[in-house]
XYZ file of C-alpha atoms in Angstrom:
464
model
C -0.281 -30.630 -27.252
C -3.857 -31.345 -27.743
C -3.907 -33.025 -24.225
C -2.487 -29.744 -22.836
C -5.584 -29.020 -20.845
C -7.475 -32.478 -21.149
C -4.868 -34.163 -19.271
C -4.371 -31.552 -16.348
C -5.525 -32.432 -13.074
C -5.428 -29.767 -10.177
C -5.095 -30.936 -6.530
C -8.161 -30.545 -3.816
C -5.894 -27.465 -2.507
C -5.780 -25.832 -5.978
C -9.757 -26.016 -6.165
C -10.379 -24.808 -3.265
C -8.027 -21.674 -3.595
C -9.955 -21.247 -7.070
C -13.296 -21.689 -5.752
C -12.813 -18.784 -3.147
C -11.077 -16.414 -6.010
C -13.990 -17.361 -8.332
C -16.442 -16.302 -5.893
C -14.655 -13.091 -5.210
C -14.224 -12.090 -9.002
C -17.851 -13.006 -9.503
C -19.217 -10.893 -6.288
C -17.132 -7.815 -7.914
C -19.088 -8.590 -11.251
C -22.410 -8.775 -9.966
C -21.936 -5.906 -7.651
C -21.423 -3.510 -10.630
C -23.875 -4.940 -12.842
C -26.753 -5.106 -10.306
C -25.917 -1.577 -9.540
C -26.405 -0.409 -13.261
C -29.650 -1.762 -13.478
C -30.952 -0.389 -9.911
C -30.042 3.369 -10.764
C -33.318 4.575 -11.733
C -34.959 3.450 -8.883
C -32.092 4.812 -6.640
C -32.811 8.059 -8.307
C -36.463 8.007 -7.921
C -36.152 7.047 -4.182
C -33.126 9.461 -2.963
C -34.373 12.313 -5.565
C -30.903 12.460 -7.154
C -30.384 14.734 -10.310
C -28.721 13.023 -13.242
C -25.580 14.501 -12.344
C -25.534 13.239 -8.778
C -26.524 9.510 -10.069
C -23.541 9.501 -12.268
C -21.465 10.126 -9.320
C -22.933 6.546 -7.887
C -20.972 4.953 -10.757
C -18.125 7.395 -10.795
C -17.199 6.978 -7.208
C -16.725 3.354 -7.323
C -14.799 3.988 -10.804
C -12.617 6.385 -9.109
C -11.692 4.353 -6.053
C -11.344 0.982 -8.081
C -9.343 2.522 -10.824
C -7.149 4.966 -8.815
C -5.855 2.685 -5.987
C -5.676 -0.469 -8.137
C -1.647 -0.080 -8.515
C -1.299 0.555 -5.164
C -3.686 -2.702 -4.245
C -1.508 -4.770 -6.226
C 1.749 -3.773 -4.954
C 0.330 -3.890 -1.292
C -0.342 -7.611 -1.776
C 3.187 -8.155 -2.744
C 4.614 -6.530 0.135
C 2.158 -7.358 3.052
C 0.753 -10.801 1.937
C -1.791 -11.670 -0.708
C -3.880 -13.464 1.602
C -3.918 -11.103 4.148
C -4.834 -8.141 1.949
C -7.518 -10.387 0.136
C -9.091 -11.119 3.641
C -8.739 -7.359 4.978
C -10.238 -5.745 2.073
C -12.939 -8.104 1.411
C -13.965 -7.495 4.927
C -14.002 -3.807 4.393
C -16.089 -4.587 0.968
C -18.707 -6.326 3.006
C -18.721 -3.224 5.403
C -19.138 -0.433 2.921
C -21.591 -2.430 0.757
C -23.907 -3.003 3.287
C -23.751 0.580 4.408
C -24.721 1.781 0.921
C -27.876 -0.413 1.428
C -28.829 1.874 4.282
C -27.972 5.286 2.778
C -30.768 8.079 3.357
C -29.082 10.822 1.543
C -27.162 10.648 -1.681
C -23.759 11.620 -0.136
C -23.981 8.607 1.923
C -24.221 6.233 -1.052
C -21.721 7.923 -2.953
C -19.128 7.621 0.131
C -20.066 4.043 0.379
C -19.552 3.420 -3.156
C -15.989 5.192 -3.229
C -14.662 2.882 -0.534
C -16.250 -0.167 -1.978
C -14.190 0.540 -5.076
C -10.997 1.147 -3.138
C -11.753 -2.093 -1.244
C -12.027 -3.885 -4.678
C -9.069 -2.291 -5.913
C -7.175 -4.079 -3.061
C -9.045 -7.314 -3.165
C -8.975 -8.086 -6.646
C -5.355 -7.929 -7.776
C -4.570 -9.722 -4.453
C -6.923 -12.746 -5.558
C -5.496 -12.660 -8.873
C -1.949 -13.010 -7.733
C -3.043 -15.798 -5.003
C -3.903 -17.593 -8.282
C -0.802 -16.859 -10.073
C 1.632 -17.805 -6.934
C -0.074 -20.684 -5.571
C -0.748 -22.523 -8.864
C 2.186 -23.267 -10.728
C 2.850 -21.827 -14.185
C 1.810 -23.522 -17.411
C -1.205 -25.894 -18.274
C -2.717 -25.812 -14.841
C -2.330 -22.042 -14.117
C -3.564 -21.377 -17.590
C -6.682 -23.846 -17.037
C -7.287 -21.950 -13.790
C -7.122 -18.546 -15.124
C -9.700 -19.263 -18.038
C -11.990 -20.707 -15.275
C -11.321 -17.421 -13.379
C -11.983 -15.178 -16.277
C -15.028 -16.985 -17.273
C -16.357 -16.746 -13.700
C -15.657 -12.930 -13.910
C -17.516 -11.970 -16.994
C -20.404 -14.388 -16.268
C -20.616 -12.488 -13.050
C -21.446 -9.485 -14.678
C -24.038 -11.085 -17.191
C -26.090 -12.957 -14.475
C -25.599 -9.622 -12.342
C -27.724 -7.762 -14.725
C -30.656 -9.985 -14.544
C -30.514 -10.476 -10.717
C -30.239 -6.597 -10.280
C -33.457 -6.380 -12.245
C -35.358 -8.939 -10.475
C -34.177 -7.654 -6.894
C -34.627 -3.976 -7.993
C -38.517 -4.800 -8.679
C -38.622 -5.551 -4.674
C -36.310 -2.876 -3.507
C -33.232 -1.267 -4.886
C -31.698 -1.763 -1.279
C -31.152 -5.354 -1.864
C -28.964 -4.823 -4.673
C -26.465 -4.002 -1.701
C -27.306 -6.483 0.669
C -27.271 -9.545 -1.450
C -23.515 -8.873 -2.312
C -22.791 -8.827 1.339
C -24.281 -12.323 2.034
C -22.319 -13.750 -0.792
C -19.053 -11.986 0.484
C -19.678 -13.399 4.125
C -19.471 -16.944 2.427
C -16.507 -16.063 0.356
C -14.640 -14.691 3.388
C -15.425 -17.746 5.791
C -14.281 -19.944 2.750
C -11.190 -17.979 2.085
C -10.446 -18.034 5.892
C -10.515 -22.190 5.700
C -9.029 -22.583 2.179
C -6.560 -20.184 1.147
C -3.212 -21.067 2.316
C -1.323 -18.860 4.945
C 2.072 -19.393 3.242
C 1.765 -16.456 0.747
C 3.850 -14.194 3.156
C 6.443 -12.197 1.171
C 9.914 -12.954 1.389
C 11.124 -9.305 1.155
C 12.336 -7.475 4.175
C 11.176 -4.038 5.184
C 7.768 -4.094 3.622
C 7.870 -0.299 2.877
C 5.654 1.190 0.457
C 6.943 4.062 -1.738
C 4.755 6.725 -0.234
C 5.518 9.287 -2.879
C 4.922 6.727 -5.732
C 1.963 5.873 -4.424
C 0.346 9.198 -3.920
C 1.552 10.449 -7.328
C 0.324 7.479 -9.407
C -3.028 7.281 -7.536
C -3.483 11.145 -8.079
C -2.827 10.374 -11.939
C -5.049 7.731 -12.213
C -7.855 9.261 -10.288
C -7.432 12.526 -12.490
C -7.086 10.630 -15.757
C -9.972 8.471 -15.188
C -12.150 11.590 -13.794
C -10.942 13.573 -16.925
C -12.151 11.017 -19.264
C -15.323 10.053 -17.629
C -16.741 13.197 -17.200
C -15.636 14.698 -20.767
C -18.987 14.062 -22.209
C -20.774 16.459 -19.455
C -17.964 18.928 -18.444
C -16.747 22.125 -20.187
C -13.757 21.334 -22.948
C -11.411 23.572 -20.510
C -12.124 21.615 -17.315
C -11.569 18.333 -19.124
C -8.111 19.357 -20.815
C -6.982 20.834 -17.283
C -8.064 17.736 -15.428
C -6.190 15.349 -17.955
C -3.090 17.742 -18.182
C -3.081 17.144 -14.235
C -3.068 13.577 -14.582
C -0.648 13.418 -17.222
C 1.654 15.649 -14.897
C 1.188 13.617 -11.857
C 2.076 10.564 -14.120
C 5.255 12.243 -15.127
C 6.048 12.703 -11.666
C 5.229 9.263 -10.559
C 8.132 8.190 -13.334
C 10.727 10.523 -12.218
C 9.985 9.163 -8.541
C 10.257 5.474 -9.565
C 13.360 6.346 -11.266
C 15.047 7.332 -8.257
C 13.638 5.647 -5.165
C 15.369 2.689 -3.975
C 12.308 0.535 -3.365
C 9.778 1.562 -6.276
C 6.049 1.080 -6.246
C 6.374 0.176 -9.768
C 9.487 -1.277 -11.455
C 9.270 0.569 -14.832
C 11.352 -2.196 -16.373
C 8.421 -4.578 -16.112
C 6.817 -2.381 -18.840
C 9.457 -3.460 -21.169
C 7.982 -6.846 -21.297
C 6.279 -6.658 -24.974
C 3.704 -9.432 -23.752
C 2.574 -7.941 -20.854
C 2.330 -4.180 -22.407
C 0.477 -5.621 -25.699
C -1.870 -7.678 -23.187
C -2.637 -4.710 -21.140
C -3.348 -1.969 -24.116
C -5.587 -4.691 -25.799
C -7.436 -5.496 -22.653
C -7.985 -1.619 -21.857
C -9.091 -1.242 -25.681
C -11.385 -4.586 -25.241
C -13.047 -3.292 -21.902
C -13.715 -0.024 -23.390
C -15.296 -1.480 -26.359
C -17.740 -3.494 -24.495
C -18.739 -0.623 -22.051
C -19.360 1.735 -25.315
C -21.738 -1.064 -26.738
C -23.440 -1.877 -23.413
C -23.920 1.665 -22.756
C -25.377 2.298 -26.179
C -27.412 -0.715 -26.510
C -29.213 -0.244 -23.069
C -30.139 3.375 -24.169
C -31.663 1.537 -27.738
C -33.470 -0.985 -25.827
C -34.940 0.938 -23.099
C -35.489 4.723 -24.458
C -36.099 3.954 -27.995
C -37.725 0.693 -28.096
C -39.171 1.132 -24.455
C -38.089 -2.440 -22.800
C -37.874 -2.499 -19.227
C -34.769 -2.832 -17.512
C -35.206 -6.411 -16.797
C -36.154 -6.988 -20.503
C -32.932 -5.350 -21.593
C -30.856 -7.558 -19.192
C -32.562 -10.600 -20.213
C -32.137 -9.744 -24.053
C -28.005 -9.521 -22.980
C -27.895 -12.648 -20.840
C -26.678 -14.544 -23.927
C -23.239 -12.994 -23.761
C -22.812 -14.783 -20.766
C -22.082 -17.997 -22.763
C -18.548 -17.359 -21.895
C -19.012 -18.886 -18.513
C -19.168 -22.242 -20.175
C -16.976 -21.711 -23.314
C -13.789 -20.141 -21.649
C -12.812 -23.374 -19.623
C -14.012 -25.575 -22.417
C -13.800 -24.375 -25.844
C -10.995 -21.684 -25.156
C -8.872 -24.318 -23.159
C -8.705 -26.607 -26.259
C -7.889 -23.601 -28.433
C -5.381 -21.993 -26.224
C -3.614 -25.702 -26.044
C -3.618 -25.633 -29.856
C -2.763 -22.495 -31.150
C -1.273 -20.459 -27.906
C -2.873 -17.535 -25.989
C -2.220 -14.734 -28.345
C -3.652 -16.155 -31.536
C -6.785 -17.036 -29.643
C -7.184 -13.541 -28.336
C -6.603 -11.971 -31.684
C -9.443 -14.344 -32.852
C -11.707 -13.399 -29.878
C -10.980 -9.386 -30.523
C -11.669 -10.085 -34.387
C -15.067 -11.850 -33.147
C -15.810 -8.728 -30.720
C -15.261 -6.359 -33.910
C -17.494 -8.503 -36.051
C -20.359 -8.433 -33.307
C -20.257 -4.720 -32.702
C -20.038 -4.191 -36.373
C -23.099 -6.486 -37.023
C -25.183 -3.822 -34.915
C -24.404 -0.899 -36.896
C -27.570 -1.347 -39.124
C -29.477 -1.187 -35.993
C -33.069 0.200 -37.003
C -36.230 0.838 -34.642
C -38.173 -2.024 -35.736
C -35.330 -4.550 -35.381
C -36.359 -7.989 -33.883
C -34.468 -9.625 -31.103
C -33.380 -12.180 -33.947
C -31.606 -9.478 -35.615
C -29.904 -8.310 -32.660
C -28.743 -12.257 -31.494
C -25.734 -12.720 -33.840
C -24.311 -9.477 -32.213
C -24.757 -10.841 -28.774
C -23.629 -14.490 -29.660
C -20.441 -13.267 -31.336
C -19.680 -10.913 -28.174
C -20.166 -13.641 -25.769
C -17.636 -15.669 -28.173
C -15.274 -12.861 -27.933
C -15.221 -12.488 -24.272
C -14.679 -16.506 -24.100
C -11.589 -16.384 -26.487
C -10.162 -12.775 -25.380
C -10.408 -12.312 -21.602
C -8.723 -15.203 -20.418
C -5.870 -15.162 -22.895
C -5.309 -11.553 -22.294
C -5.299 -12.325 -18.488
C -2.593 -15.176 -19.040
C -0.593 -12.586 -21.144
C -0.648 -10.046 -18.556
C 0.801 -12.270 -15.777
C 2.655 -14.882 -17.557
C 6.600 -14.765 -17.082
C 6.339 -12.032 -14.581
C 8.417 -13.005 -11.317
C 6.354 -14.046 -8.317
C 7.382 -10.992 -6.258
C 5.881 -8.797 -8.978
C 2.397 -10.803 -9.502
C 0.377 -8.335 -7.678
C 1.827 -5.533 -9.507
C 1.053 -7.352 -12.643
C -2.448 -8.009 -11.689
C -2.989 -4.405 -10.665
C -1.904 -3.203 -14.071
C -3.967 -5.522 -15.838
C -7.113 -4.326 -13.912
C -6.075 -0.912 -13.979
C -5.924 -1.029 -17.738
C -9.351 -2.435 -17.703
C -10.837 0.136 -15.703
C -9.494 3.090 -17.340
C -10.821 1.441 -20.619
C -14.191 1.188 -19.233
C -14.060 4.930 -18.724
C -12.560 5.833 -21.727
C -15.164 3.443 -24.027
C -17.945 5.506 -22.146
C -16.803 8.793 -22.519
C -16.075 8.539 -26.188
C -19.480 6.617 -27.001
C -21.360 9.430 -24.800
C -19.658 12.208 -26.586
C -20.508 10.532 -30.164
C -24.096 9.899 -28.826
C -24.543 13.722 -27.995
C -22.646 14.945 -30.890
C -24.427 13.348 -33.693
C -27.840 13.056 -31.943
C -29.115 16.205 -32.726
C -31.515 15.272 -35.637
C -32.604 11.860 -33.871
C -32.041 9.789 -31.242
C -31.126 6.790 -33.758
C -28.385 8.671 -35.255
C -26.676 9.553 -31.971
C -27.033 5.724 -31.188
C -25.421 4.746 -34.736
C -22.643 7.245 -34.197
C -21.678 5.920 -30.623
C -21.826 2.295 -32.040
C -18.785 3.138 -34.385
C -16.903 3.382 -31.075
C -16.793 -0.162 -29.966
C -15.986 -1.401 -33.457
C -12.901 0.880 -33.730
C -11.524 0.339 -30.242
C -11.859 -3.796 -30.902
C -10.159 -3.440 -34.071
C -7.490 -1.289 -33.053
C -7.037 -4.008 -29.522
C -6.879 -6.862 -32.373
C -4.003 -4.842 -34.044
C -2.182 -4.396 -31.303
C -2.345 -8.027 -30.115
C -1.231 -9.182 -33.692
C 2.685 -8.995 -33.185
C 2.268 -11.375 -30.517
C 0.302 -13.789 -32.321
C 3.188 -13.762 -34.988
C 5.776 -14.588 -32.365
C 6.146 -18.189 -31.580
C 7.186 -17.585 -28.102
C 3.978 -15.892 -27.385
C 1.610 -17.656 -29.726
C 2.723 -21.097 -29.009
C 1.700 -22.864 -25.756
C 4.140 -24.972 -24.249
C 2.825 -28.438 -22.949
């Protein structure tokens, strides 16, 4: 078993496919990260209010999270390569339009459509890997490289965004376009066309698609806006989302060709992987949000300085396909994921004693532990969310996974913001310390959810 990864060889075709799809997930990561850094410059240039500025991010989140399940199923029904290429083209067009925006509404609209494009493109890309590379050691290796590239794109994007913003914030939109064009050309040449679905009819469950998209949009909107909206409005939005979700479940039980086979949710491995991924994403979003406030507003660091400080978290780009690969071969996905989630909890907890005079050396252990956590948790959770799923449902499995990730991000940000506002009355530091409890709690809960899988031999031990 020690040679589980070391002895794995991948064909040129496999490497070509992986190159394209790693480029796409890297693109999605840097696109979001660069925009985070550019927000202050955008507000100054377009004269946006704080509420309007939040909608630049919220529009993308709503498009991405709301349409992810539909995007995953569309890949299964209409062809993964076709959906990937089509929506990558849409991504290119509207990312570029965002760079030409002269009014806030133009930018917000462009970000929403870009999010929708990512919602179709991302699960299609993941399902191309899981259907074109055979399950087992070879696919696990590919997914670990893929997940490391995804997280690395976000880390690198923070720094690139800071550099580009110092020149012109519009470059933050134009740079992804240039990269996306290269990926599109490579996709047309390297991704095989033989991924056409075997199903006949290829009909979308329209009622299911409308109800689940409405449910996810309402739930994400309610959670994300919770900190700044009246309680009654938040409760009403979330209640409407839950009602739409119940309607969706009722539709899926009766429709002949459901958008989501509800039986897929009975797979304990998949369910635990998605719940743990949701909490893992939420914990990191809450931590990053709080640390950026600490570094920039309390310590007075520039956005570029803050980005460089957290760059070390990107060590997962190196560790995921090397260290994690060996650990998965020895101990299995579930046990490695639990170790990563525990490392995340320790990393977040190490930041709890934060003080105004903290040096970078005091912060570094937290950043290193979180980078290690991403290395150990992200890839194995991705594998757990797709392993054992029939090929015809791989797009759906990818959609579920990324929906969980996106919803978790919105949840983590909302809870951390609420804690910061509620506890920050006496001092900014008290609010930040209160918000830092959120990622610790979410990471611990994620580890607890993942533990049963680590105890199961079927899930914990990789089969060579």
